[in-house]
Tab-separated table of C-alpha atoms in Angstrom:
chain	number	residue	atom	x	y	z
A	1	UNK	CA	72.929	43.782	-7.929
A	2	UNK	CA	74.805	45.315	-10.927
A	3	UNK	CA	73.610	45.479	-14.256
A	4	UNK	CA	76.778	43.353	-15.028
A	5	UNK	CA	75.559	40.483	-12.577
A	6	UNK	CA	72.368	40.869	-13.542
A	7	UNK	CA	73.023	40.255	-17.475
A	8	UNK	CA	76.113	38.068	-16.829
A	9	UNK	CA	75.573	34.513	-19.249
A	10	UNK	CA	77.288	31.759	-17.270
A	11	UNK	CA	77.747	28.530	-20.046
A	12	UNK	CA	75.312	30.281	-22.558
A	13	UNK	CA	74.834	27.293	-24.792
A	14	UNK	CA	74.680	27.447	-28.721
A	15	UNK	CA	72.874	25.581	-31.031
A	16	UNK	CA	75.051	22.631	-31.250
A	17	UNK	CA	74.274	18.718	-30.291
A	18	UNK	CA	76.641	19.436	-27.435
A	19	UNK	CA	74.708	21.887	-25.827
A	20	UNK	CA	74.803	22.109	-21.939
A	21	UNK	CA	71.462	23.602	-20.626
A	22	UNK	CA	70.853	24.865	-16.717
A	23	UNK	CA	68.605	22.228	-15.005
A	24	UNK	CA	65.668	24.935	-14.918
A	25	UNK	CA	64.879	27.864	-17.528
A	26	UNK	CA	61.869	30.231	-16.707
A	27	UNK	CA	60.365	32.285	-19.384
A	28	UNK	CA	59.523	35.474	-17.673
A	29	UNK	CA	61.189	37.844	-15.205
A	30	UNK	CA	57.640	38.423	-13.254
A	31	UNK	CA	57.043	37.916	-9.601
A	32	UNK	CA	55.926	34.019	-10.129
A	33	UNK	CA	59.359	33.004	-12.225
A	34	UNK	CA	61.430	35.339	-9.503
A	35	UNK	CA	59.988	33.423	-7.226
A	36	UNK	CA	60.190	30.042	-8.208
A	37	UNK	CA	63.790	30.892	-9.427
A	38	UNK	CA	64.607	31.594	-5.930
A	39	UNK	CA	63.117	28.513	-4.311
A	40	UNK	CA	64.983	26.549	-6.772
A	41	UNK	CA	67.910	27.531	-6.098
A	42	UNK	CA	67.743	27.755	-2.148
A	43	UNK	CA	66.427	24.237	-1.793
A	44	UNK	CA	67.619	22.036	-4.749
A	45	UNK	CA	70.952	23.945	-5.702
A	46	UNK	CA	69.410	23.908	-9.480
A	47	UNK	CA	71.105	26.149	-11.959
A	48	UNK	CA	68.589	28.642	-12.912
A	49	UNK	CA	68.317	30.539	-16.474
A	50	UNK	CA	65.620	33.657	-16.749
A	51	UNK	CA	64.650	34.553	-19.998
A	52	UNK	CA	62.397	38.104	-20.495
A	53	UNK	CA	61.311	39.557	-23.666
A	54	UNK	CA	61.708	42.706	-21.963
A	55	UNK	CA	64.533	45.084	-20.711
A	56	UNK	CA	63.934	44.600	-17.324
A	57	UNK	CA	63.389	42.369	-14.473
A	58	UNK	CA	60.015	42.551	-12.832
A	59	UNK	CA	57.140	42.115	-15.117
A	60	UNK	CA	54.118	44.703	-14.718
A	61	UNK	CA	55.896	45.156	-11.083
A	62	UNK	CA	58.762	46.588	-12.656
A	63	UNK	CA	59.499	50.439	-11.394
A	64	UNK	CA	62.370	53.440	-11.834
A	65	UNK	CA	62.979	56.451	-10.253
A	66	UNK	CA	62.355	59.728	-12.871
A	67	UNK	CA	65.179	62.003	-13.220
A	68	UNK	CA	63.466	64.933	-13.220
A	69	UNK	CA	61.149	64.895	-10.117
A	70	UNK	CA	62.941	61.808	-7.893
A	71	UNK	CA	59.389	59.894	-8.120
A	72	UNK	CA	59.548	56.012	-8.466
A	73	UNK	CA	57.657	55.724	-11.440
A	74	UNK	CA	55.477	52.240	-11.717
A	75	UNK	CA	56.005	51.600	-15.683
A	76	UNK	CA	52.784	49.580	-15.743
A	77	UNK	CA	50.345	51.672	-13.471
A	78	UNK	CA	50.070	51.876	-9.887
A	79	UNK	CA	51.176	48.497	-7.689
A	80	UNK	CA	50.579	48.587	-4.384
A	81	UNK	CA	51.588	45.627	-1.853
A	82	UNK	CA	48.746	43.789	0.450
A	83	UNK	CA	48.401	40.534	1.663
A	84	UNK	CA	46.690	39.023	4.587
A	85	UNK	CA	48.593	35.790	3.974
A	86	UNK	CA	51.483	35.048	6.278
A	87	UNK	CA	53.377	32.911	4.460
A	88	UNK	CA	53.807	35.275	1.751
A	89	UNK	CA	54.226	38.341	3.952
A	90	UNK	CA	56.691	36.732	5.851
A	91	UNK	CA	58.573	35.339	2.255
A	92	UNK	CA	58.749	38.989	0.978
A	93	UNK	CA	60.261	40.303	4.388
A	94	UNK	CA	63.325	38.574	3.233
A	95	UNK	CA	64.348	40.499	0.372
A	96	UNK	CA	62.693	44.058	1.284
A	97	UNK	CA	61.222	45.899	3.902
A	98	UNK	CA	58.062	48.239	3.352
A	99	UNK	CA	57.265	51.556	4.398
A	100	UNK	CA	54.117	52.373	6.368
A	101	UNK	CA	52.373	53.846	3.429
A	102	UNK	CA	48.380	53.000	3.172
A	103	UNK	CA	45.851	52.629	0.294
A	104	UNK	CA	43.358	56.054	0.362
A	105	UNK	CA	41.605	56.530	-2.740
A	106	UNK	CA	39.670	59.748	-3.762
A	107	UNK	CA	37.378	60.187	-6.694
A	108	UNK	CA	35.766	63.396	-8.051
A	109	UNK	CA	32.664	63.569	-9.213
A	110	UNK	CA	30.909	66.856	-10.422
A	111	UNK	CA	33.519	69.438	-9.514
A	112	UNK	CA	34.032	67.773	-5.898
A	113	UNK	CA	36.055	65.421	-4.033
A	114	UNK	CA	34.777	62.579	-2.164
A	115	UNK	CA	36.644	59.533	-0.656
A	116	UNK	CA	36.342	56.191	-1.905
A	117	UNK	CA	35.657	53.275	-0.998
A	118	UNK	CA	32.014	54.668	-0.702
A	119	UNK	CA	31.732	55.023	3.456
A	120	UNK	CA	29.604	57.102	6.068
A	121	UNK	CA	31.846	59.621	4.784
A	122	UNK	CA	31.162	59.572	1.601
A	123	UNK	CA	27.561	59.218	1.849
A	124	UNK	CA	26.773	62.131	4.081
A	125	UNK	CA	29.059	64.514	1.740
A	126	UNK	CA	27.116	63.480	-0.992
A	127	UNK	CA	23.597	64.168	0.494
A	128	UNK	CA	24.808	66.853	2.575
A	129	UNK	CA	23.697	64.741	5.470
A	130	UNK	CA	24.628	63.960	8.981
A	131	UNK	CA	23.064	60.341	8.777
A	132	UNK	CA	24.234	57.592	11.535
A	133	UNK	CA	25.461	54.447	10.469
A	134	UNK	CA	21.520	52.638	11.053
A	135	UNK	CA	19.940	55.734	8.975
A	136	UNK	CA	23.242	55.664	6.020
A	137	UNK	CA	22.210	51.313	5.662
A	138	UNK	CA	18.386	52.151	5.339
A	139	UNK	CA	18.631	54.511	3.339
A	140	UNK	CA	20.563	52.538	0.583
A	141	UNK	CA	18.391	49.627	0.798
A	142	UNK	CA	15.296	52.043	0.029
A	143	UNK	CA	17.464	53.424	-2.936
A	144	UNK	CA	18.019	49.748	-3.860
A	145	UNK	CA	14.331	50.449	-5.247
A	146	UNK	CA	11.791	47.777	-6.885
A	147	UNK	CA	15.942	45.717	-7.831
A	148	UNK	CA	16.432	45.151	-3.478
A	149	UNK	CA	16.221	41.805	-2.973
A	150	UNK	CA	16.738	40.648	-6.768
A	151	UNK	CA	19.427	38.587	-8.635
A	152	UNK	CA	20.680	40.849	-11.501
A	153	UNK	CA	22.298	39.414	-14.566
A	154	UNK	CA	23.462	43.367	-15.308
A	155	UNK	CA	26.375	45.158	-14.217
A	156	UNK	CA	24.141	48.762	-14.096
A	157	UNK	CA	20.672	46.244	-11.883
A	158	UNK	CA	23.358	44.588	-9.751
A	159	UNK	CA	25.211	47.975	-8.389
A	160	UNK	CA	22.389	49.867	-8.259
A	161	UNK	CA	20.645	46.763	-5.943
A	162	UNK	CA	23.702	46.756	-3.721
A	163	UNK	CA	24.616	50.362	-2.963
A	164	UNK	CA	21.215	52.370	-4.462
A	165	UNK	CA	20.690	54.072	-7.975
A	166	UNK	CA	22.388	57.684	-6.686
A	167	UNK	CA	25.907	56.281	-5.616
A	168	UNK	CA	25.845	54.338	-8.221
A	169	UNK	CA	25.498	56.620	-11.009
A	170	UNK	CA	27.794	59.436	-9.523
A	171	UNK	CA	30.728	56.967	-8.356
A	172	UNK	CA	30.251	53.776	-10.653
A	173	UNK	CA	28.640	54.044	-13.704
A	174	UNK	CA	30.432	55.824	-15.958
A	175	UNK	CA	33.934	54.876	-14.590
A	176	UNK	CA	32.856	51.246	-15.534
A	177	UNK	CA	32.010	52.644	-18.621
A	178	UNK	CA	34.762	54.228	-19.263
A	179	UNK	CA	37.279	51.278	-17.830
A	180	UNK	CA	35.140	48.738	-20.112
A	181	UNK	CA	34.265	50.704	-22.694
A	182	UNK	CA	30.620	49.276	-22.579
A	183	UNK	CA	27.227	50.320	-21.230
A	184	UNK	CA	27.070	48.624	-17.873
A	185	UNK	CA	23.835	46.903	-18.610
A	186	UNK	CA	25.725	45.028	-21.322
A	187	UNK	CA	28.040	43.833	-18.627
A	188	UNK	CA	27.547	40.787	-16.577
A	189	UNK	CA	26.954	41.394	-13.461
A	190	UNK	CA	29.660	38.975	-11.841
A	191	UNK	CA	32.410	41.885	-12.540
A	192	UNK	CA	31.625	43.873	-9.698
A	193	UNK	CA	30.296	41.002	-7.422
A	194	UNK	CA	30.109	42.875	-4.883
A	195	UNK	CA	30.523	46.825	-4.049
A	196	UNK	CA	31.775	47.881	-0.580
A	197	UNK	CA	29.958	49.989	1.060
A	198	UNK	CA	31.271	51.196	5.126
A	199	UNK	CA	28.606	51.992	7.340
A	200	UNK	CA	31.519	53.852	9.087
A	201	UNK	CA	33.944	56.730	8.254
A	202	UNK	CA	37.029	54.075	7.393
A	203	UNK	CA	38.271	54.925	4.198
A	204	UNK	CA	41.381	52.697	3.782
A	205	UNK	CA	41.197	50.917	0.430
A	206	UNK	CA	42.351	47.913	1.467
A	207	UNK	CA	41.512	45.549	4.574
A	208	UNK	CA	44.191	43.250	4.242
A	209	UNK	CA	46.459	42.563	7.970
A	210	UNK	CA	49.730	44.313	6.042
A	211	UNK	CA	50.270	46.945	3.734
A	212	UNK	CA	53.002	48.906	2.303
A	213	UNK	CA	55.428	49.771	-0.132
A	214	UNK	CA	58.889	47.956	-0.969
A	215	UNK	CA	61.179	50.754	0.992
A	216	UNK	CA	64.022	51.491	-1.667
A	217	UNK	CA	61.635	50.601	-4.515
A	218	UNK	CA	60.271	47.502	-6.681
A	219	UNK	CA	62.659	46.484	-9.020
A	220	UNK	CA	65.603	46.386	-5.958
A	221	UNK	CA	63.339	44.266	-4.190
A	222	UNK	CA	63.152	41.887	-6.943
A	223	UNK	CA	67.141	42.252	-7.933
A	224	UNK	CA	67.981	40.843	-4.087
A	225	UNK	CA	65.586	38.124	-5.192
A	226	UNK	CA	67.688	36.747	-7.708
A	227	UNK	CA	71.024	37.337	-6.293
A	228	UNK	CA	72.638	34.369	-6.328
A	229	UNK	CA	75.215	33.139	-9.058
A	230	UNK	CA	73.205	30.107	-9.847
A	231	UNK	CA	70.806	32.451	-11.182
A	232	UNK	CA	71.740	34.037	-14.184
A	233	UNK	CA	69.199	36.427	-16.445
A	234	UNK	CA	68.921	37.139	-20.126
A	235	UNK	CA	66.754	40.037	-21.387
A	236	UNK	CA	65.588	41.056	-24.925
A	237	UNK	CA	64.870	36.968	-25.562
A	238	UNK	CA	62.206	35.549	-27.446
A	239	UNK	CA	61.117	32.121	-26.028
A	240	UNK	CA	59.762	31.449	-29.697
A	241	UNK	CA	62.591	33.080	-31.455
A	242	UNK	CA	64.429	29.590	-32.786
A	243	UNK	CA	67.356	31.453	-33.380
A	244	UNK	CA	68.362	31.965	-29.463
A	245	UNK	CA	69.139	28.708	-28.102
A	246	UNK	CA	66.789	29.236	-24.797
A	247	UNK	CA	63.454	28.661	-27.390
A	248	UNK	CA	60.699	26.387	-27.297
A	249	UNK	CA	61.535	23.744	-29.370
A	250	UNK	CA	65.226	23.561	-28.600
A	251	UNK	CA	63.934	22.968	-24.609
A	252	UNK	CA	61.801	20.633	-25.428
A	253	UNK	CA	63.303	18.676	-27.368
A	254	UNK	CA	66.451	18.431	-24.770
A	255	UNK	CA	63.750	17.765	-22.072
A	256	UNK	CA	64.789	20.695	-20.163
A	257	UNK	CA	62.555	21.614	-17.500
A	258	UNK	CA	60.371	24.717	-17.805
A	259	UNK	CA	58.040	27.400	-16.225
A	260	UNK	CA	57.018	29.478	-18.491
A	261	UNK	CA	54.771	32.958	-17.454
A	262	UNK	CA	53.992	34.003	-20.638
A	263	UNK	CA	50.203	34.373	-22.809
A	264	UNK	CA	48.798	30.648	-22.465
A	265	UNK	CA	47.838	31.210	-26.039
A	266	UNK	CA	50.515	32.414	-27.302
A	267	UNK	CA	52.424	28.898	-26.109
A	268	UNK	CA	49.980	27.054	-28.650
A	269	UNK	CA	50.518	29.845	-31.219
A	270	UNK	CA	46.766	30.543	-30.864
A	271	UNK	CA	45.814	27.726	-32.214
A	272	UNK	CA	42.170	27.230	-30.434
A	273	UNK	CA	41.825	31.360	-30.709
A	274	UNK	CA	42.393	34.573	-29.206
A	275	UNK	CA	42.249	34.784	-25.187
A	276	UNK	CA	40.832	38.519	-24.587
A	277	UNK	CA	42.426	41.149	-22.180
A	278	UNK	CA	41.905	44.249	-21.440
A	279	UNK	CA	44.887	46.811	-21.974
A	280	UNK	CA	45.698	50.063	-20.220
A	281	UNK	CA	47.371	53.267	-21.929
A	282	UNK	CA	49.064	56.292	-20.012
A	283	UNK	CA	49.539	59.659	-20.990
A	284	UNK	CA	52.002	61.329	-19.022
A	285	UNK	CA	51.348	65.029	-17.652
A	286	UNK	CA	53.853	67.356	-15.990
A	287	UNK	CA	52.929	69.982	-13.122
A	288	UNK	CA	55.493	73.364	-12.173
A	289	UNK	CA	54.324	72.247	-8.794
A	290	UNK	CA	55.302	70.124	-6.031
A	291	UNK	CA	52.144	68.444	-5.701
A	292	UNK	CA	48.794	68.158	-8.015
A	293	UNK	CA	46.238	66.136	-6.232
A	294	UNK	CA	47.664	65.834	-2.563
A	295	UNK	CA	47.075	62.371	-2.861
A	296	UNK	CA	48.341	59.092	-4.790
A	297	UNK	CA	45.294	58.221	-6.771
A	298	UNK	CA	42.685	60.605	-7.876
A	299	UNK	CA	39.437	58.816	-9.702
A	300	UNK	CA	37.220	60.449	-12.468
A	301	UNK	CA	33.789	59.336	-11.882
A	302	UNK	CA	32.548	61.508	-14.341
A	303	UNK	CA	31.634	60.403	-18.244
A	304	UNK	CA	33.246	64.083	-19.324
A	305	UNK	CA	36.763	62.791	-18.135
A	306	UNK	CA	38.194	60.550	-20.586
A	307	UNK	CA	40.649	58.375	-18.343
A	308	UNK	CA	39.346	56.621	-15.576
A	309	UNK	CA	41.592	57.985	-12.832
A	310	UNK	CA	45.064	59.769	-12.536
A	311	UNK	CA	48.118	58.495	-10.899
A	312	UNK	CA	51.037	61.138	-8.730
A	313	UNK	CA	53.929	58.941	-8.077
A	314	UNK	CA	55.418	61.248	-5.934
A	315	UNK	CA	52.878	60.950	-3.325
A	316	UNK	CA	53.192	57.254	-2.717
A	317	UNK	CA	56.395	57.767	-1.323
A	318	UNK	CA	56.452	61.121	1.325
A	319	UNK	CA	59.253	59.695	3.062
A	320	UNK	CA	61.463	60.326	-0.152
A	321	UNK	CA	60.366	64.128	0.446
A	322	UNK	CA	64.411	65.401	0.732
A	323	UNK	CA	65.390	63.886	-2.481
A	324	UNK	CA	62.081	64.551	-4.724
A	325	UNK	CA	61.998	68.040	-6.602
A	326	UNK	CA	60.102	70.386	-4.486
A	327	UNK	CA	58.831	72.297	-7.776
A	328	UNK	CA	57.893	69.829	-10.341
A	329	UNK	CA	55.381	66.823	-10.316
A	330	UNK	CA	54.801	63.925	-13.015
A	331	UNK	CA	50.938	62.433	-13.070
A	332	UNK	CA	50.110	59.498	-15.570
A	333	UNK	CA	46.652	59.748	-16.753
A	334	UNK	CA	45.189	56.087	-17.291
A	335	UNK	CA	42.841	55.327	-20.098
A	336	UNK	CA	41.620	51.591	-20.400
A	337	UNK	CA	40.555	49.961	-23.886
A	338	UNK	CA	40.575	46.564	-25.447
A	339	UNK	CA	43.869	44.709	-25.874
A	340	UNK	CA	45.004	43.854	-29.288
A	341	UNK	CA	48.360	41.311	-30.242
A	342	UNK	CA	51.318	43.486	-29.355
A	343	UNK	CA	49.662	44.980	-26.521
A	344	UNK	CA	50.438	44.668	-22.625
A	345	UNK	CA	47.863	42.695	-21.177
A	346	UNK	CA	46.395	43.885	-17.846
A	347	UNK	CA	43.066	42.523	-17.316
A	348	UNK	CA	41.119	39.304	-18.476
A	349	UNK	CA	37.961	39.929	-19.984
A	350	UNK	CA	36.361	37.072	-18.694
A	351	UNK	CA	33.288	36.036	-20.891
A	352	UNK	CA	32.138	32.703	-20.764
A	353	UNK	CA	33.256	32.464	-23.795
A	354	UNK	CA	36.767	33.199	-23.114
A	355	UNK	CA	36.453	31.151	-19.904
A	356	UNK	CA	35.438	28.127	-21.976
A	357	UNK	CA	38.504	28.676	-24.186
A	358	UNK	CA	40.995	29.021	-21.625
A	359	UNK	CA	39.354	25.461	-19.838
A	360	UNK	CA	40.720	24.211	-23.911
A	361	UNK	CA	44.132	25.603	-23.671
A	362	UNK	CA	44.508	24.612	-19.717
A	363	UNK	CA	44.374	20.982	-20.580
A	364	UNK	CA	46.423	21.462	-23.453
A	365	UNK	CA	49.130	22.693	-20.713
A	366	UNK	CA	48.537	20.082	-18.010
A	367	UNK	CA	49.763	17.924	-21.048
A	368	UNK	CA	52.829	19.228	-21.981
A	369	UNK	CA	55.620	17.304	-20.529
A	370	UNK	CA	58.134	19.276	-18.304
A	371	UNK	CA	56.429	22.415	-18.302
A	372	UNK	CA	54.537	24.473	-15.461
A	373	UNK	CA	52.385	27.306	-16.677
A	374	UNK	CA	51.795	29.993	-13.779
A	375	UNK	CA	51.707	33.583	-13.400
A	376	UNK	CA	48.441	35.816	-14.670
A	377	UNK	CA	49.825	35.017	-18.740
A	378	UNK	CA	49.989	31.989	-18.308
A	379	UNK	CA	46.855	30.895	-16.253
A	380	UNK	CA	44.412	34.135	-17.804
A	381	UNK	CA	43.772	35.228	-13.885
A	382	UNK	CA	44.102	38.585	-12.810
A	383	UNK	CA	46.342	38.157	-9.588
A	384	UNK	CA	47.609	41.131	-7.028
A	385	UNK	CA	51.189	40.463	-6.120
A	386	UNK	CA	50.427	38.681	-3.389
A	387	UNK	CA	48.766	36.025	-4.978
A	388	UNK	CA	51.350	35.755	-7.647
A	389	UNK	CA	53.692	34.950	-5.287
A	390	UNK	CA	51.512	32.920	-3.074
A	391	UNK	CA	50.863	30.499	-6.226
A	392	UNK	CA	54.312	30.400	-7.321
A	393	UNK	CA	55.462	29.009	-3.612
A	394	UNK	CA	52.816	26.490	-4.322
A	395	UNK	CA	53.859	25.789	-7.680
A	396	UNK	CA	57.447	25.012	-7.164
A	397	UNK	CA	56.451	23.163	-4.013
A	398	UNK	CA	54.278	20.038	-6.083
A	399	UNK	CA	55.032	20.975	-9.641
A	400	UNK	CA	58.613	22.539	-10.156
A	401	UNK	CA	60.457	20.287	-7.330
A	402	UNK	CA	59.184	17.184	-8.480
A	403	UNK	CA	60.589	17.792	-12.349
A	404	UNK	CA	64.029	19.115	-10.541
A	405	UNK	CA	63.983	15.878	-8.598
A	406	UNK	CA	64.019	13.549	-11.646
């Protein structure tokens, strides 16, 4: 898709009393309003118009390809496709194909390298062992200590109870530290729920049934999604900037249809309070090498490191090999703090507290006539891809397709 299709305003409407809106408008350019834009279109024939407050199309999925060393750059930190869930495996087969690329994650922890998650591997590395699977499982439950078989309320009680007080210190502590930027016995305990641990030497990150990486990148992917001249895409526009016609008030006052993927409490101009997030921040680091870590994703379990982990673009793709520069590398350091207003939200904080506010602003949204909130803005949910998408099949099935249908 061109940059000229993909800008192109078909009937752009102004602010008169004649104004002729699409039959759908979606606030966001995300997986979830990609998606439902698509399923609009192919089944109901609806004239779809994407707004984004951004440049691009994408949301925090959103990738480009770096001059300098040929690496496809993820803007907004590493995203990595998984799903066990054929429906949506079978939906994104449509518009890409993936590469064969798995999830291996490596951490290092007091000048060495170990692979994560924590497995047999890991575990006999770290003690300098040779322990069997039987010895590796009793061994944490005696390092459980006087915690095995308790309940902790604590972040720091609960991970040392499942996986025992030495792997937790060297591989969990202070990252969590670091990515909350708390003492883990301040944290509840329900962040880490659980904490794999493979009695075996399997060290793929992820179990899901497929895996991979869009083939010629992200943001094509999501361009083929929205190919179709029904769809049409505006960027740079400010749902709650009353001087673009495609703005809250105008909508609903015309009774237009929308899904809109942005903050939940930004919608109600924070009226019940601040939902909290946390935010990520990247420094960017360039090697006169061809490769830095040898792998994709290189944590820092120690509290001496200031960012949590380290990201080499380049070595998520190998197959690009011939057209990446054999003599330079780019890594993004990641460092994680609290969000503030005018930051990219990543991850929702979670409290009760803030759970108990977002309950307030969810039935403020099931109220609001011809609007579908979805999308991890709008529903304060941390999804992986796969779920977006999974929910936004659902939610065009019994939400969006009914208000087309009117």
């Amino acid at each position: 898709m061109t940059c000229e299709r993909l800008l192109a305003m078909a009937g752009v409407p102004n602010n008169s009393e004649t104004t002729q809106y699409p039959d759908l408008v979606i606030v966001g350019a995300g997986l979830f309003g990609l998606t439902v834009a698509q399923q609009a279109v192919e089944h109901t024939g609806a004239r779809v118009h994407i707004i984004d407050v951004r440049d691009h199309i994408g949301g925090n999925a959103y990738s480009y390809i770096d001059e300098e060393t040929g690496a496809e750059i993820h803007k907004y930190g590493a995203h990595l496709f998984h799903t066990s869930n054929k429906r949506v495996w079978d939906y994104v087969n449509r518009f890409t194909s993936f590469t064969n690329y798995v999830h291996r994650v490596y951490a290092t922890h007091d000048g060495e390298v170990y692979p994560l998650p924590i497995n047999l591997g890991t575990i006999n590395q770290f003690f300098h062992a040779h322990y069997t699977p039987a010895e590796a499982q009793k061994l944490i439950a005696e390092q459980a200590g006087e915690l095995a078989g308790t309940d902790p309320q604590n972040l720091n009680d609960k991970g040392i109870q499942l996986i025992g007080r030495p792997l937790y210190e060297a591989f969990i502590k202070n990252y969590t530290g670091k990515q909350w930027q708390t003492d883990p016995s301040e944290l509840p305990a329900a962040i880490i729920k659980r904490l794999p641990v493979r009695f075996n030497y399997d060290n793929r990150y992820f179990k899901d049934t497929w895996e991979g990486l869009p083939a010629d990148g992200y943001t094509k992917w999501m361009e083929r999604m929205i190919d179709d001249p029904r769809i049409t895409v505006e960027l740079g526009v400010d749902f709650f900037d009353e001087s673009q016609p495609y703005n809250k008030t105008a909508l609903k006052a015309a009774g237009v249809p929308v899904v809109y993927t942005g903050p939940v409490d930004r919608y109600f101009d924070y009226e019940l309070g601040d939902l909290k997030w946390r935010t990520v921040d990247f420094k960017e680091v360039r090697y006169d090498e061809g490769d830095h870590f040898g792998c994709p994703v290189m944590n820092f379990s120690d509290a001496d490191v200031p960012y949590t982990r380290a990201i080499e673009f380049k070595n998520f793709n190998p197959e690009r090999h011939d057209s990446q520069n054999p003599d330079r590398t780019v890594v993004w350091e990641e460092y994680s703090r609290f969000a503030e207003r005018g930051d990219e939200p990543y991850y929702p904080v979670n409290t009760d507290a803030d759970k108990a506010l977002y309950a307030q602003y969810e039935a403020k949204a099931k109220a609001e006539p011809n609007t579908v909130f979805g999308g991890r803005l709008g529903t304060y949910k941390y999804y992986d891809m796969h779920n977006v998408i999974d929910t936004a099949l659902t939610a065009y099935e019994e939400r969006v397709a009914p208000l087309l249908a009117k």
